[in-house]
């Protein structure tokens, strides 16, 4: 079963971005005492990336289900 390349590519890109933001947050937390402003910004970045990932996932799933 093949899907449109754009939906698959968008999903992979969104997943990579989400994973990258989570890694950055984890490194910040592991650095020993990050300031609250940087931590809050990193958490917001993760949330935005999660939402983008979920949207891309849902679009890809919808495309797969339609076939």
Coordinates of N, CA, C and O in Angstrom, one line a residue:
X1 N 0.8 -1.2 0.0 CA 0.0 0.0 0.0 C 0.9 1.2 0.0 O 1.7 1.4 0.9
X2 N 0.7 2.1 -1.0 CA 1.5 3.3 -1.1 C 0.6 4.5 -0.7 O -0.5 4.6 -1.1
X3 N 1.3 5.5 -0.1 CA 0.6 6.7 0.2 C 1.3 7.8 -0.5 O 2.3 7.6 -1.1
X4 N 0.7 9.0 -0.5 CA 1.3 10.1 -1.1 C 2.6 10.4 -0.4 O 2.7 10.4 0.8
X5 N 3.6 10.7 -1.2 CA 4.9 11.0 -0.7 C 4.9 12.2 0.3 O 5.7 12.2 1.2
X6 N 4.1 13.1 0.0 CA 4.1 14.4 0.8 C 3.6 14.1 2.2 O 4.1 14.6 3.2
X7 N 2.6 13.2 2.4 CA 2.1 12.9 3.7 C 3.1 12.1 4.5 O 3.4 12.4 5.7
X8 N 3.8 11.2 3.8 CA 4.8 10.4 4.5 C 6.0 11.2 4.9 O 6.5 11.1 6.0
X9 N 6.4 12.1 4.0 CA 7.5 13.0 4.2 C 7.2 13.9 5.3 O 8.0 14.2 6.2
X10 N 6.0 14.5 5.4 CA 5.6 15.4 6.4 C 5.6 14.7 7.8 O 6.0 15.3 8.8
X11 N 5.1 13.5 7.8 CA 5.1 12.7 9.0 C 6.6 12.5 9.5 O 6.9 12.7 10.7
X12 N 7.4 12.0 8.6 CA 8.8 11.8 9.1 C 9.5 13.1 9.5 O 10.2 13.0 10.5
X13 N 9.2 14.2 8.9 CA 9.8 15.4 9.3 C 9.3 15.9 10.6 O 10.1 16.3 11.5
X14 N 8.0 15.7 10.8 CA 7.4 16.1 12.1 C 7.9 15.2 13.2 O 8.2 15.7 14.4
X15 N 8.0 13.9 13.0 CA 8.6 13.0 14.0 C 10.0 13.4 14.4 O 10.4 13.4 15.5
X16 N 10.8 13.7 13.4 CA 12.2 14.1 13.6 C 12.3 15.3 14.4 O 13.1 15.4 15.3
X17 N 11.5 16.3 14.1 CA 11.5 17.6 14.9 C 11.0 17.3 16.3 O 11.6 17.9 17.2
X18 N 10.0 16.5 16.5 CA 9.5 16.2 17.9 C 10.6 15.5 18.7 O 10.9 15.9 19.8
X19 N 11.3 14.5 18.1 CA 12.4 13.8 18.7 C 13.5 14.8 19.1 O 14.1 14.7 20.2
X20 N 13.8 15.7 18.2 CA 14.9 16.6 18.4 C 14.6 17.6 19.6 O 15.4 17.9 20.4
X21 N 13.3 18.1 19.6 CA 12.9 19.0 20.7 C 12.9 18.2 22.0 O 13.3 18.8 23.1
X22 N 12.5 17.0 22.0 CA 12.5 16.2 23.3 C 14.0 16.0 23.7 O 14.3 16.1 24.9
X23 N 14.9 15.7 22.8 CA 16.3 15.5 23.2 C 16.8 16.8 23.7 O 17.6 16.8 24.7
X24 N 16.5 17.9 23.1 CA 17.0 19.2 23.6 C 16.5 19.5 25.0 O 17.2 20.0 25.9
X25 N 15.2 19.2 25.3 CA 14.7 19.4 26.6 C 15.4 18.5 27.6 O 15.7 18.9 28.7
X26 N 15.6 17.2 27.2 CA 16.3 16.3 28.1 C 17.7 16.8 28.5 O 18.1 16.7 29.6
X27 N 18.4 17.2 27.5 CA 19.8 17.8 27.7 C 19.8 19.0 28.6 O 20.6 19.1 29.5
X28 N 18.8 19.8 28.4 CA 18.6 21.0 29.3 C 18.4 20.6 30.7 O 19.0 21.1 31.7
X29 N 17.5 19.6 30.9 CA 17.2 19.1 32.3 C 18.4 18.4 32.9 O 18.6 18.5 34.1
X30 N 19.2 17.7 32.1 CA 20.3 17.0 32.6 C 21.5 17.9 32.9 O 22.4 17.5 33.6
X31 N 21.4 19.1 32.4 CA 22.6 20.1 32.6 C 22.8 20.5 34.0 O 23.7 21.2 34.3
X32 N 21.8 20.2 34.9 CA 22.0 20.6 36.3 C 21.6 22.0 36.6 O 22.4 22.9 36.6
X33 N 20.3 22.2 36.7 CA 19.8 23.5 37.2 C 19.6 24.5 36.0 O 20.1 25.6 36.1
X34 N 18.8 24.1 35.0 CA 18.5 25.1 34.0 C 17.6 26.2 34.5 O 16.8 26.0 35.4
X35 N 17.8 27.4 34.0 CA 16.9 28.5 34.5 C 15.5 28.2 34.0 O 15.2 27.6 33.0
X36 N 14.5 28.7 34.7 CA 13.1 28.4 34.5 C 12.7 29.0 33.1 O 11.8 28.4 32.5
X37 N 13.2 30.1 32.7 CA 12.8 30.7 31.4 C 13.2 29.8 30.2 O 12.4 29.5 29.3
X38 N 14.4 29.2 30.3 CA 14.9 28.3 29.2 C 14.1 27.0 29.2 O 13.8 26.5 28.2
X39 N 13.8 26.5 30.4 CA 13.1 25.3 30.6 C 11.7 25.5 30.1 O 11.2 24.6 29.3
X40 N 11.0 26.5 30.4 CA 9.7 26.8 29.9 C 9.6 26.9 28.4 O 8.7 26.4 27.7
X41 N 10.6 27.6 27.8 CA 10.7 27.8 26.4 C 10.9 26.4 25.7 O 10.2 26.1 24.7
X42 N 11.7 25.6 26.3 CA 12.0 24.2 25.7 C 10.7 23.4 25.8 O 10.4 22.6 24.9
X43 N 10.0 23.5 26.9 CA 8.7 22.7 27.1 C 7.7 23.2 26.0 O 6.9 22.4 25.5
X44 N 7.6 24.5 25.8 CA 6.7 25.0 24.8 C 7.1 24.5 23.4 O 6.2 24.2 22.6
X45 N 8.4 24.4 23.1 CA 8.9 23.9 21.8 C 8.4 22.5 21.6 O 8.0 22.0 20.6
X46 N 8.6 21.7 22.7 CA 8.2 20.3 22.7 C 6.7 20.2 22.4 O 6.2 19.3 21.6
X47 N 5.9 21.0 23.1 CA 4.4 20.9 22.9 C 4.0 21.3 21.5 O 3.2 20.6 20.9
X48 N 4.7 22.3 20.9 CA 4.3 22.7 19.5 C 4.8 21.5 18.6 O 4.0 21.2 17.6
X49 N 5.9 20.9 18.8 CA 6.4 19.8 17.9 C 5.5 18.6 18.1 O 5.2 17.9 17.1
X50 N 5.0 18.4 19.3 CA 4.0 17.3 19.5 C 2.8 17.5 18.8 O 2.2 16.6 18.1
X51 N 2.2 18.7 18.8 CA 1.0 19.0 18.1 C 1.2 18.8 16.6 O 0.3 18.3 15.9
X52 N 2.3 19.3 16.1 CA 2.6 19.2 14.6 C 2.7 17.7 14.3 O 2.2 17.2 13.2
X53 N 3.4 16.9 15.1 CA 3.5 15.5 14.9 C 2.2 14.8 14.9 O 1.9 14.0 14.0
X54 N 1.3 15.1 15.8 CA 0.0 14.5 15.9 C -0.8 14.9 14.6 O -1.5 14.0 14.1
X55 N -0.7 16.1 14.2 CA -1.5 16.5 13.0 C -0.9 15.7 11.7 O -1.7 15.2 11.0
X56 N 0.4 15.6 11.6 CA 0.9 14.9 10.5 C 0.6 13.4 10.5 O 0.3 12.8 9.5
X57 N 0.6 12.9 11.7 CA 0.2 11.5 11.9 C -1.2 11.2 11.5 O -1.5 10.3 10.8
X58 N -2.1 12.1 11.9 CA -3.5 12.0 11.6 C -3.8 12.1 10.1 O -4.6 11.4 9.6
X59 N -3.1 13.0 9.5 CA -3.2 13.2 8.0 C -2.8 11.9 7.3 O -3.4 11.4 6.4
X60 N -1.6 11.4 7.7 CA -1.1 10.2 7.1 C -2.1 9.0 7.3 O -2.4 8.2 6.4
X61 N -2.6 8.9 8.6 CA -3.5 7.8 8.9 C -4.8 7.9 8.0 O -5.3 6.9 7.5
X62 N -5.3 9.1 7.9 CA -6.5 9.3 7.1 C -6.2 8.9 5.6 O -7.1 8.3 5.0
X63 N -5.0 9.3 5.1 CA -4.7 8.9 3.7 C -4.6 7.4 3.6 O -5.0 6.8 2.6
X64 N -4.0 6.7 4.6 CA -3.9 5.3 4.5 C -5.2 4.6 4.6 O -5.5 3.6 3.9
X65 N -6.1 5.1 5.4 CA -7.5 4.6 5.6 C -8.3 4.7 4.3 O -9.2 3.9 4.1
X66 N -8.1 5.8 3.6 CA -8.8 6.1 2.4 C -8.5 5.2 1.2 O -9.2 5.1 0.3
X67 N -7.4 4.5 1.3 CA -7.0 3.6 0.2 C -7.5 2.2 0.3 O -7.8 1.7 1.2

